[in-house]
Amino acid sequence: MRNWRWNLGFLAVSVLAIVCISQAQNAGTTKTIEKPAKPLDAFAWLVGGVWTADATAFGPEMLRIETSYSPSDNGSYLRFTTHFVSTHGILKNYDGNMYWDAARHQLRMWYMSASGQITECPMTIEGNLWRMEFEGTNFDDKPAVLQVLVERKTNDLYHWSLAEKAGESWKPLAGLDYARK
């Protein structure tokens, strides 16, 4: 029994000595390991506050559109919600997310409308501009290939625009400036 305790004590002291010697040898060469940037970091500036756009041009009853962005708990996607505010109340219209699809090696966006319509598409970023192209319905409720461009103007202002594919070009349908409140 005495041998067993002595061997265990000797082992513990030996391991502690090796760890101390190793730390002393590496004291001058300690490196800070930085977390690699995630593709979603490009959207970090959107988080916080409510982004508001004047929507009165869409009809006499429309007042504004409000969008909020928040990161997921594990940082793997950015959630957004879009509410249409009118004289009749608030329509919680869109709820979705932007995420990095590791299998496809691309940024993607997915959202569902209040009517149950799902939209998913790839996203590309070129400097302060991000682009999304997808199949959906235009303002006449007809199937169309659509493009959304979002251009960051400042940390508290971006321009959103919607266009429809018309032959080889894009026909503008709508544009809004969103400011953080």
Coordinates of N, CA, C and O in Angstrom, one line a residue:
M1 N 0.8 -1.2 0.0 CA 0.0 0.0 0.0 C 0.9 1.2 0.0 O 0.6 2.2 -0.7
R2 N 2.0 1.2 0.8 CA 2.9 2.4 0.9 C 3.5 2.6 -0.5 O 3.7 3.8 -0.9
N3 N 3.9 1.6 -1.2 CA 4.5 1.8 -2.5 C 3.5 2.5 -3.5 O 3.9 3.3 -4.3
W4 N 2.3 2.1 -3.4 CA 1.3 2.6 -4.3 C 1.1 4.1 -4.1 O 1.1 4.9 -5.1
R5 N 1.0 4.6 -2.9 CA 0.9 6.0 -2.5 C 2.1 6.8 -2.9 O 2.1 7.9 -3.4
W6 N 3.3 6.2 -2.7 CA 4.5 6.8 -3.1 C 4.6 7.0 -4.6 O 5.0 8.1 -5.1
N7 N 4.3 6.0 -5.3 CA 4.3 6.1 -6.8 C 3.3 7.1 -7.3 O 3.6 7.9 -8.2
L8 N 2.1 7.2 -6.8 CA 1.1 8.2 -7.2 C 1.6 9.6 -6.9 O 1.5 10.5 -7.7
G9 N 2.2 9.8 -5.7 CA 2.7 11.1 -5.3 C 3.9 11.5 -6.2 O 4.0 12.6 -6.7
F10 N 4.7 10.5 -6.5 CA 5.9 10.8 -7.4 C 5.4 11.2 -8.8 O 5.9 12.1 -9.4
L11 N 4.4 10.5 -9.3 CA 3.8 10.8 -10.6 C 3.2 12.2 -10.6 O 3.4 12.9 -11.6
A12 N 2.5 12.6 -9.6 CA 1.8 13.9 -9.6 C 2.9 15.0 -9.6 O 2.8 16.0 -10.3
V13 N 3.9 14.8 -8.7 CA 5.0 15.8 -8.7 C 5.8 15.9 -10.0 O 6.1 17.0 -10.5
S14 N 6.0 14.8 -10.7 CA 6.7 14.7 -12.0 C 5.9 15.5 -13.0 O 6.4 16.3 -13.8
V15 N 4.6 15.2 -13.1 CA 3.7 15.9 -14.1 C 3.7 17.4 -13.8 O 3.9 18.2 -14.7
L16 N 3.6 17.8 -12.6 CA 3.6 19.2 -12.2 C 5.0 19.9 -12.6 O 5.0 21.0 -13.2
A17 N 6.1 19.2 -12.4 CA 7.4 19.7 -12.8 C 7.5 19.9 -14.3 O 8.0 20.9 -14.8
I18 N 7.0 18.9 -15.0 CA 7.1 19.0 -16.5 C 6.3 20.1 -17.0 O 6.7 20.9 -17.9
V19 N 5.1 20.3 -16.5 CA 4.2 21.4 -16.9 C 4.9 22.8 -16.6 O 4.9 23.7 -17.4
C20 N 5.5 22.9 -15.4 CA 6.2 24.2 -15.0 C 7.4 24.4 -15.9 O 7.6 25.6 -16.3
I21 N 8.2 23.4 -16.2 CA 9.3 23.6 -17.1 C 8.9 24.0 -18.5 O 9.4 24.9 -19.1
S22 N 7.8 23.3 -19.0 CA 7.3 23.6 -20.3 C 6.8 25.1 -20.4 O 7.1 25.8 -21.3
Q23 N 6.1 25.5 -19.4 CA 5.6 26.9 -19.3 C 6.7 27.9 -19.3 O 6.7 28.9 -19.9
A24 N 7.7 27.6 -18.5 CA 8.9 28.5 -18.4 C 9.6 28.6 -19.7 O 10.1 29.7 -20.1
Q25 N 9.8 27.5 -20.4 CA 10.5 27.5 -21.7 C 9.7 28.3 -22.8 O 10.2 28.9 -23.6
N26 N 8.3 28.2 -22.7 CA 7.5 28.9 -23.7 C 7.1 30.3 -23.3 O 6.3 30.9 -24.0
A27 N 7.5 30.8 -22.1 CA 7.1 32.1 -21.6 C 7.4 33.2 -22.6 O 6.5 34.1 -22.8
G28 N 8.5 33.2 -23.3 CA 8.8 34.2 -24.2 C 8.1 34.0 -25.6 O 8.2 34.9 -26.4
T29 N 7.6 32.9 -25.8 CA 7.0 32.6 -27.2 C 5.5 32.4 -27.1 O 4.9 31.8 -28.0
T30 N 4.8 33.0 -26.1 CA 3.4 32.9 -26.1 C 2.7 33.6 -27.2 O 3.1 34.8 -27.5
K31 N 1.9 32.9 -27.9 CA 1.2 33.5 -29.1 C -0.3 33.7 -28.7 O -0.9 32.8 -28.1
T32 N -0.9 34.8 -29.2 CA -2.3 35.0 -29.1 C -2.9 34.4 -30.3 O -2.6 34.8 -31.4
I33 N -3.8 33.5 -30.1 CA -4.5 32.9 -31.2 C -5.8 33.7 -31.4 O -6.7 33.8 -30.6
E34 N -5.9 34.3 -32.6 CA -7.0 35.1 -32.9 C -8.1 34.2 -33.6 O -7.7 33.4 -34.4
K35 N -9.3 34.5 -33.3 CA -10.4 33.8 -33.9 C -10.5 34.2 -35.3 O -10.5 35.4 -35.6
P36 N -10.6 33.3 -36.2 CA -10.7 33.6 -37.6 C -12.0 34.4 -37.9 O -13.0 34.2 -37.3
A37 N -11.9 35.4 -38.8 CA -13.1 36.1 -39.2 C -14.1 35.2 -39.9 O -13.8 34.3 -40.7
K38 N -15.3 35.4 -39.5 CA -16.4 34.6 -40.1 C -17.0 35.5 -41.3 O -17.1 36.7 -41.2
P39 N -17.5 34.8 -42.3 CA -18.1 35.6 -43.4 C -19.3 36.5 -42.9 O -19.5 37.6 -43.4
L40 N -20.0 36.1 -41.9 CA -21.1 36.9 -41.3 C -20.6 38.2 -40.7 O -21.4 39.1 -40.4
D41 N -19.3 38.2 -40.3 CA -18.8 39.5 -39.7 C -19.0 40.7 -40.6 O -19.1 41.8 -40.1
A42 N -19.2 40.5 -41.9 CA -19.5 41.6 -42.8 C -20.8 42.3 -42.5 O -21.0 43.4 -42.9
F43 N -21.7 41.6 -41.7 CA -23.0 42.2 -41.4 C -23.1 42.6 -39.9 O -24.2 43.1 -39.5
A44 N -22.0 42.6 -39.2 CA -22.0 43.0 -37.8 C -22.5 44.4 -37.6 O -23.2 44.7 -36.6
W45 N -22.3 45.3 -38.5 CA -22.7 46.7 -38.4 C -24.2 46.9 -38.3 O -24.7 47.9 -37.9
L46 N -25.0 45.9 -38.8 CA -26.4 45.9 -38.8 C -27.1 45.7 -37.4 O -28.2 46.1 -37.2
V47 N -26.3 45.0 -36.5 CA -26.9 44.6 -35.3 C -27.1 45.8 -34.3 O -26.2 46.7 -34.2
G48 N -28.3 45.9 -33.7 CA -28.6 46.9 -32.7 C -29.5 47.9 -33.3 O -29.4 48.4 -34.4
G49 N -30.5 48.3 -32.5 CA -31.5 49.3 -32.9 C -32.5 48.8 -33.9 O -32.5 47.6 -34.2
V50 N -33.3 49.7 -34.4 CA -34.3 49.4 -35.4 C -34.0 50.2 -36.6 O -33.9 51.4 -36.5
W51 N -33.9 49.6 -37.7 CA -33.7 50.2 -39.0 C -35.1 50.6 -39.6 O -36.0 49.7 -39.7
T52 N -35.3 51.9 -39.9 CA -36.6 52.4 -40.3 C -36.6 53.0 -41.7 O -35.6 53.8 -41.9
A53 N -37.6 52.7 -42.5 CA -37.7 53.3 -43.9 C -39.0 54.0 -44.0 O -40.0 53.4 -43.6
D54 N -39.1 55.1 -44.6 CA -40.4 55.8 -44.9 C -41.1 55.0 -46.0 O -40.5 54.9 -47.1
A55 N -42.3 54.5 -45.8 CA -43.0 53.7 -46.8 C -44.2 54.4 -47.3 O -45.1 53.7 -47.9
T56 N -44.4 55.7 -47.1 CA -45.6 56.4 -47.5 C -45.7 56.4 -49.0 O -46.9 56.5 -49.5
A57 N -44.7 56.2 -49.8 CA -44.8 56.1 -51.2 C -45.5 54.9 -51.7 O -46.0 54.8 -52.9
F58 N -45.7 53.9 -50.8 CA -46.3 52.6 -51.2 C -47.9 52.7 -51.0 O -48.6 51.7 -51.3
G59 N -48.4 53.8 -50.6 CA -49.8 54.0 -50.5 C -50.2 54.8 -49.3 O -49.3 55.0 -48.4
P60 N -51.4 55.4 -49.3 CA -51.8 56.4 -48.3 C -51.9 55.8 -46.9 O -51.8 56.5 -45.9
E61 N -52.0 54.4 -46.8 CA -52.1 53.8 -45.5 C -50.8 53.3 -44.9 O -50.7 53.1 -43.7
M62 N -49.8 53.2 -45.8 CA -48.4 52.7 -45.3 C -47.7 53.9 -44.6 O -47.8 55.0 -45.1
L63 N -47.0 53.6 -43.5 CA -46.3 54.6 -42.8 C -44.8 54.4 -42.9 O -44.0 55.2 -43.4
R64 N -44.4 53.2 -42.5 CA -42.9 52.9 -42.4 C -42.7 51.4 -42.4 O -43.6 50.6 -42.2
I65 N -41.5 51.0 -42.7 CA -41.0 49.6 -42.6 C -39.9 49.6 -41.6 O -39.0 50.4 -41.6
E66 N -40.0 48.6 -40.6 CA -39.0 48.5 -39.6 C -38.3 47.2 -39.6 O -39.0 46.1 -39.7
T67 N -37.0 47.2 -39.6 CA -36.2 45.9 -39.7 C -35.2 45.9 -38.6 O -34.6 46.9 -38.3
S68 N -35.1 44.8 -37.9 CA -34.1 44.6 -36.8 C -33.3 43.4 -37.1 O -33.8 42.4 -37.7
Y69 N -32.0 43.4 -36.7 CA -31.1 42.3 -36.9 C -30.5 41.9 -35.6 O -30.1 42.8 -34.8
S70 N -30.4 40.6 -35.3 CA -29.8 40.1 -34.1 C -29.0 38.8 -34.4 O -29.5 38.0 -35.2
P71 N -27.9 38.7 -33.7 CA -27.1 37.4 -34.0 C -27.7 36.2 -33.3 O -28.3 36.4 -32.2
S72 N -27.5 35.1 -33.8 CA -28.0 33.8 -33.1 C -27.1 33.6 -31.9 O -26.0 34.2 -31.8
D73 N -27.5 32.8 -31.0 CA -26.8 32.5 -29.8 C -25.4 31.9 -30.1 O -24.4 32.3 -29.4
N74 N -25.3 31.1 -31.1 CA -24.1 30.4 -31.4 C -23.3 31.2 -32.5 O -22.2 30.7 -32.9
G75 N -23.8 32.3 -33.0 CA -23.1 33.1 -33.9 C -23.1 32.6 -35.4 O -22.3 33.0 -36.2
S76 N -23.9 31.6 -35.6 CA -23.9 30.9 -37.0 C -24.8 31.6 -38.0 O -24.7 31.3 -39.1
Y77 N -25.7 32.5 -37.5 CA -26.5 33.2 -38.5 C -27.0 34.5 -37.8 O -26.9 34.7 -36.6
L78 N -27.4 35.4 -38.7 CA -27.9 36.7 -38.3 C -29.4 36.7 -38.6 O -29.8 36.5 -39.8
R79 N -30.2 36.9 -37.6 CA -31.7 36.9 -37.8 C -32.2 38.3 -38.1 O -31.6 39.2 -37.6
F80 N -33.2 38.4 -38.9 CA -33.8 39.7 -39.2 C -35.3 39.5 -39.2 O -35.9 38.5 -39.5
T81 N -36.0 40.6 -38.7 CA -37.4 40.6 -38.8 C -37.8 42.0 -39.4 O -37.2 43.0 -39.2
T82 N -38.9 41.9 -40.2 CA -39.3 43.1 -40.9 C -40.8 43.3 -40.7 O -41.6 42.4 -41.0
H83 N -41.2 44.5 -40.2 CA -42.5 44.8 -39.9 C -43.0 46.0 -40.7 O -42.3 46.9 -40.9
F84 N -44.2 45.8 -41.3 CA -44.8 46.9 -42.1 C -45.8 47.6 -41.2 O -46.7 47.0 -40.7
V85 N -45.5 48.9 -41.0 CA -46.4 49.7 -40.1 C -47.3 50.6 -40.9 O -46.8 51.3 -41.8
S86 N -48.6 50.4 -40.7 CA -49.6 51.2 -41.5 C -50.6 51.8 -40.5 O -50.5 51.6 -39.3
T87 N -51.5 52.5 -41.1 CA -52.6 53.1 -40.3 C -53.5 52.1 -39.7 O -54.2 52.3 -38.7
H88 N -53.4 50.8 -40.2 CA -54.2 49.7 -39.7 C -53.5 48.9 -38.6 O -54.1 48.1 -37.9
G89 N -52.2 49.2 -38.4 CA -51.5 48.5 -37.3 C -50.1 48.0 -37.9 O -49.6 48.5 -38.8
I90 N -49.6 46.9 -37.3 CA -48.3 46.4 -37.7 C -48.5 45.0 -38.3 O -49.1 44.1 -37.6
L91 N -48.0 44.8 -39.5 CA -47.9 43.4 -40.1 C -46.5 42.9 -39.9 O -45.5 43.5 -40.4
K92 N -46.3 41.9 -39.1 CA -45.0 41.3 -38.9 C -44.7 40.4 -40.2 O -45.0 39.2 -40.1
N93 N -44.2 41.0 -41.2 CA -44.2 40.4 -42.5 C -43.1 39.4 -42.8 O -43.4 38.4 -43.4
Y94 N -41.9 39.7 -42.5 CA -40.8 38.8 -42.8 C -40.0 38.5 -41.6 O -39.7 39.3 -40.7
D95 N -39.6 37.2 -41.6 CA -38.7 36.7 -40.5 C -37.7 35.8 -41.2 O -38.1 34.8 -41.8
G96 N -36.5 36.0 -41.0 CA -35.5 35.2 -41.7 C -34.1 35.3 -41.1 O -33.9 35.8 -40.0
N97 N -33.1 34.8 -41.9 CA -31.8 34.8 -41.5 C -30.8 34.9 -42.6 O -31.1 34.5 -43.7
M98 N -29.6 35.3 -42.3 CA -28.5 35.3 -43.2 C -27.4 34.4 -42.6 O -27.2 34.5 -41.4
Y99 N -26.8 33.5 -43.4 CA -26.0 32.6 -42.8 C -24.9 32.1 -43.8 O -25.0 32.4 -45.0
W100 N -23.8 31.5 -43.3 CA -22.8 31.0 -44.1 C -23.1 29.5 -44.3 O -23.2 28.7 -43.3
D101 N -23.2 29.1 -45.5 CA -23.5 27.7 -45.8 C -22.2 27.0 -46.1 O -21.6 27.2 -47.2
A102 N -21.7 26.3 -45.1 CA -20.3 25.7 -45.2 C -20.3 24.6 -46.4 O -19.3 24.5 -47.0
A103 N -21.4 23.9 -46.6 CA -21.4 22.9 -47.7 C -21.3 23.5 -49.1 O -20.6 23.0 -50.0
R104 N -21.9 24.7 -49.2 CA -21.8 25.4 -50.5 C -20.7 26.4 -50.6 O -20.6 27.0 -51.7
H105 N -20.1 26.7 -49.5 CA -19.1 27.8 -49.4 C -19.6 29.1 -49.9 O -19.0 29.8 -50.7
Q106 N -20.8 29.5 -49.4 CA -21.3 30.8 -49.8 C -22.3 31.3 -48.7 O -22.8 30.6 -47.9
L107 N -22.4 32.7 -48.7 CA -23.4 33.3 -47.9 C -24.8 33.1 -48.5 O -24.9 33.1 -49.7
R108 N -25.8 32.9 -47.6 CA -27.1 32.7 -48.1 C -28.1 33.4 -47.2 O -27.8 33.7 -46.1
M109 N -29.3 33.6 -47.8 CA -30.3 34.2 -47.0 C -31.6 33.4 -47.1 O -31.8 32.8 -48.2
W110 N -32.3 33.3 -46.1 CA -33.6 32.5 -46.1 C -34.6 33.3 -45.2 O -34.2 33.8 -44.2
Y111 N -35.8 33.4 -45.8 CA -36.8 34.1 -45.0 C -38.2 33.6 -45.4 O -38.4 33.0 -46.4
M112 N -39.2 33.8 -44.5 CA -40.6 33.4 -44.7 C -41.4 34.7 -44.5 O -41.2 35.4 -43.5
S113 N -42.4 34.8 -45.4 CA -43.3 36.0 -45.3 C -44.5 35.5 -44.4 O -44.7 34.4 -44.1
A114 N -45.3 36.5 -44.0 CA -46.4 36.3 -43.1 C -47.4 35.4 -43.8 O -48.2 34.7 -43.2
S115 N -47.4 35.4 -45.2 CA -48.3 34.5 -45.9 C -47.8 33.1 -46.1 O -48.5 32.3 -46.8
G116 N -46.6 32.8 -45.6 CA -46.1 31.5 -45.7 C -45.2 31.2 -46.9 O -44.7 30.1 -47.1
Q117 N -44.8 32.3 -47.6 CA -44.0 32.2 -48.8 C -42.5 32.1 -48.3 O -42.1 33.0 -47.6
I118 N -41.8 31.1 -48.8 CA -40.3 31.0 -48.4 C -39.5 31.5 -49.6 O -39.7 31.1 -50.7
T119 N -38.5 32.2 -49.2 CA -37.5 32.7 -50.2 C -36.1 32.3 -49.7 O -35.8 32.5 -48.5
E120 N -35.3 31.7 -50.6 CA -33.9 31.4 -50.2 C -33.0 31.7 -51.4 O -33.4 31.4 -52.5
C121 N -31.9 32.2 -51.1 CA -31.0 32.6 -52.3 C -29.6 32.8 -51.8 O -29.3 33.1 -50.6
P122 N -28.6 32.7 -52.7 CA -27.2 33.1 -52.3 C -27.1 34.6 -52.2 O -27.9 35.4 -52.8
M123 N -26.1 35.0 -51.5 CA -25.8 36.4 -51.3 C -24.3 36.7 -51.7 O -23.5 35.8 -51.4
T124 N -24.1 37.8 -52.3 CA -22.7 38.1 -52.6 C -22.4 39.5 -52.1 O -23.3 40.3 -52.0
I125 N -21.2 39.7 -51.7 CA -20.8 41.0 -51.1 C -19.7 41.6 -52.0 O -18.7 40.9 -52.3
E126 N -19.8 42.8 -52.4 CA -18.8 43.5 -53.2 C -18.6 44.9 -52.5 O -19.3 45.8 -52.8
G127 N -17.6 44.9 -51.6 CA -17.4 46.2 -50.8 C -18.6 46.5 -50.0 O -19.0 45.7 -49.1
N128 N -19.2 47.7 -50.2 CA -20.4 48.1 -49.4 C -21.7 47.7 -50.0 O -22.8 48.2 -49.6
L129 N -21.7 46.8 -51.0 CA -22.9 46.4 -51.7 C -23.1 44.9 -51.5 O -22.1 44.1 -51.8
W130 N -24.3 44.5 -51.2 CA -24.6 43.1 -51.2 C -25.7 42.8 -52.1 O -26.6 43.7 -52.2
R131 N -25.7 41.7 -52.8 CA -26.7 41.3 -53.8 C -27.3 40.0 -53.5 O -26.7 39.0 -53.1
M132 N -28.6 39.9 -53.8 CA -29.4 38.7 -53.7 C -30.3 38.6 -54.9 O -31.0 39.5 -55.3
E133 N -30.3 37.4 -55.6 CA -31.1 37.2 -56.7 C -31.9 35.9 -56.5 O -31.4 34.9 -56.0
F134 N -33.2 36.0 -56.8 CA -34.1 34.9 -56.4 C -35.4 34.9 -57.2 O -35.7 35.9 -57.9
E135 N -36.1 33.8 -57.3 CA -37.4 33.7 -57.9 C -38.5 34.0 -56.9 O -38.4 33.6 -55.8
G136 N -39.4 34.9 -57.3 CA -40.5 35.3 -56.4 C -41.6 35.8 -57.3 O -41.8 35.4 -58.4
T137 N -42.4 36.7 -56.7 CA -43.5 37.4 -57.4 C -43.3 38.9 -57.4 O -42.8 39.4 -56.4
N138 N -43.6 39.5 -58.5 CA -43.5 41.0 -58.6 C -44.7 41.6 -57.9 O -45.6 40.9 -57.4
F139 N -44.8 42.9 -58.1 CA -46.0 43.7 -57.5 C -47.3 43.3 -58.1 O -48.4 43.6 -57.6
D140 N -47.3 42.7 -59.3 CA -48.5 42.3 -60.0 C -48.8 40.9 -59.6 O -49.7 40.3 -60.2
D141 N -48.1 40.3 -58.7 CA -48.3 38.9 -58.2 C -48.0 37.9 -59.3 O -48.6 36.8 -59.3
K142 N -47.1 38.2 -60.2 CA -46.7 37.3 -61.3 C -45.3 36.8 -60.9 O -44.5 37.5 -60.4
P143 N -45.0 35.5 -61.3 CA -43.7 35.0 -61.1 C -42.6 35.9 -61.8 O -42.8 36.3 -62.9
A144 N -41.5 36.0 -61.1 CA -40.4 36.9 -61.7 C -39.1 36.5 -61.0 O -39.0 35.9 -60.0
V145 N -38.0 36.8 -61.7 CA -36.7 36.8 -61.2 C -36.4 38.1 -60.6 O -36.5 39.2 -61.3
L146 N -36.1 38.2 -59.3 CA -35.9 39.5 -58.6 C -34.5 39.6 -58.1 O -33.8 38.6 -57.9
Q147 N -34.1 40.8 -57.9 CA -32.8 41.1 -57.4 C -32.9 42.2 -56.3 O -33.6 43.2 -56.5
V148 N -32.4 42.0 -55.1 CA -32.3 43.0 -54.1 C -30.8 43.4 -54.0 O -29.9 42.5 -53.9
L149 N -30.6 44.7 -53.9 CA -29.3 45.3 -53.7 C -29.4 46.0 -52.4 O -30.4 46.8 -52.2
V150 N -28.4 45.9 -51.5 CA -28.4 46.7 -50.3 C -27.0 47.3 -50.3 O -26.0 46.7 -50.4
E151 N -27.0 48.7 -50.2 CA -25.8 49.4 -50.2 C -25.6 50.2 -48.9 O -26.4 51.0 -48.6
R152 N -24.5 49.9 -48.2 CA -24.2 50.5 -47.0 C -23.7 51.9 -47.3 O -22.7 52.1 -48.0
K153 N -24.4 52.9 -46.8 CA -24.0 54.3 -46.9 C -23.1 54.8 -45.8 O -22.0 55.4 -46.0
T154 N -23.6 54.5 -44.6 CA -22.8 54.8 -43.3 C -23.1 53.6 -42.4 O -23.9 52.7 -42.7
N155 N -22.6 53.7 -41.2 CA -22.9 52.6 -40.2 C -24.4 52.7 -39.7 O -24.9 51.8 -39.1
D156 N -25.1 53.8 -40.0 CA -26.5 54.0 -39.6 C -27.4 54.3 -40.8 O -28.5 54.8 -40.6
L157 N -27.0 54.0 -42.0 CA -27.8 54.2 -43.2 C -27.5 53.3 -44.3 O -26.3 53.1 -44.6
Y158 N -28.5 52.6 -44.8 CA -28.3 51.8 -46.0 C -29.4 52.0 -47.0 O -30.5 52.4 -46.6
H159 N -29.2 51.8 -48.3 CA -30.2 51.9 -49.3 C -30.5 50.5 -49.8 O -29.6 49.7 -50.1
W160 N -31.8 50.2 -49.8 CA -32.3 48.9 -50.3 C -33.1 49.1 -51.6 O -33.8 50.1 -51.7
S161 N -32.8 48.3 -52.6 CA -33.6 48.4 -53.8 C -34.0 47.0 -54.4 O -33.3 46.0 -54.1
L162 N -35.1 47.0 -55.1 CA -35.7 45.8 -55.6 C -35.8 46.0 -57.1 O -36.3 47.0 -57.6
A163 N -35.4 45.0 -57.9 CA -35.5 45.1 -59.4 C -36.0 43.7 -59.9 O -35.8 42.7 -59.3
E164 N -36.6 43.8 -61.1 CA -37.1 42.6 -61.8 C -36.3 42.4 -63.0 O -36.0 43.3 -63.8
K165 N -35.9 41.1 -63.3 CA -35.2 40.8 -64.5 C -36.1 41.0 -65.7 O -37.2 40.6 -65.8
A166 N -35.6 41.8 -66.7 CA -36.3 42.2 -67.9 C -35.3 42.0 -69.1 O -34.5 42.8 -69.4
G167 N -35.4 40.8 -69.6 CA -34.4 40.4 -70.7 C -33.0 40.3 -70.1 O -32.8 39.5 -69.2
E168 N -32.1 41.1 -70.6 CA -30.7 41.1 -70.1 C -30.4 42.1 -69.0 O -29.3 42.3 -68.5
S169 N -31.5 43.0 -68.7 CA -31.3 44.1 -67.8 C -32.2 43.9 -66.6 O -33.0 42.9 -66.5
W170 N -32.2 44.9 -65.7 CA -33.0 44.9 -64.5 C -33.9 46.1 -64.5 O -33.4 47.2 -64.7
K171 N -35.2 45.9 -64.3 CA -36.2 46.9 -64.2 C -36.4 47.3 -62.7 O -36.9 46.5 -61.9
P172 N -36.1 48.6 -62.3 CA -36.3 48.9 -60.9 C -37.7 48.9 -60.5 O -38.6 49.3 -61.3
L173 N -38.0 48.3 -59.3 CA -39.4 48.3 -58.8 C -39.6 49.2 -57.6 O -40.6 49.8 -57.4
A174 N -38.6 49.2 -56.7 CA -38.7 50.0 -55.5 C -37.3 50.3 -54.9 O -36.4 49.5 -55.1
G175 N -37.3 51.3 -54.1 CA -36.0 51.6 -53.4 C -36.4 52.3 -52.1 O -37.3 53.1 -52.0
L176 N -35.6 52.0 -51.0 CA -35.9 52.6 -49.7 C -34.5 52.9 -49.0 O -33.6 52.2 -49.2
D177 N -34.5 54.0 -48.3 CA -33.4 54.3 -47.4 C -33.7 53.9 -46.0 O -34.8 54.4 -45.4
Y178 N -32.9 53.0 -45.4 CA -33.2 52.6 -44.0 C -32.2 53.3 -43.1 O -30.9 53.3 -43.3
A179 N -32.7 54.0 -42.0 CA -31.8 54.6 -41.0 C -32.0 53.9 -39.7 O -33.1 53.6 -39.3
R180 N -30.9 53.8 -38.9 CA -31.0 53.2 -37.6 C -31.6 54.2 -36.6 O -31.1 55.3 -36.5
K181 N -32.6 53.7 -35.9 CA -33.2 54.6 -34.8 C -32.8 54.0 -33.5 O -32.7 52.8 -33.3

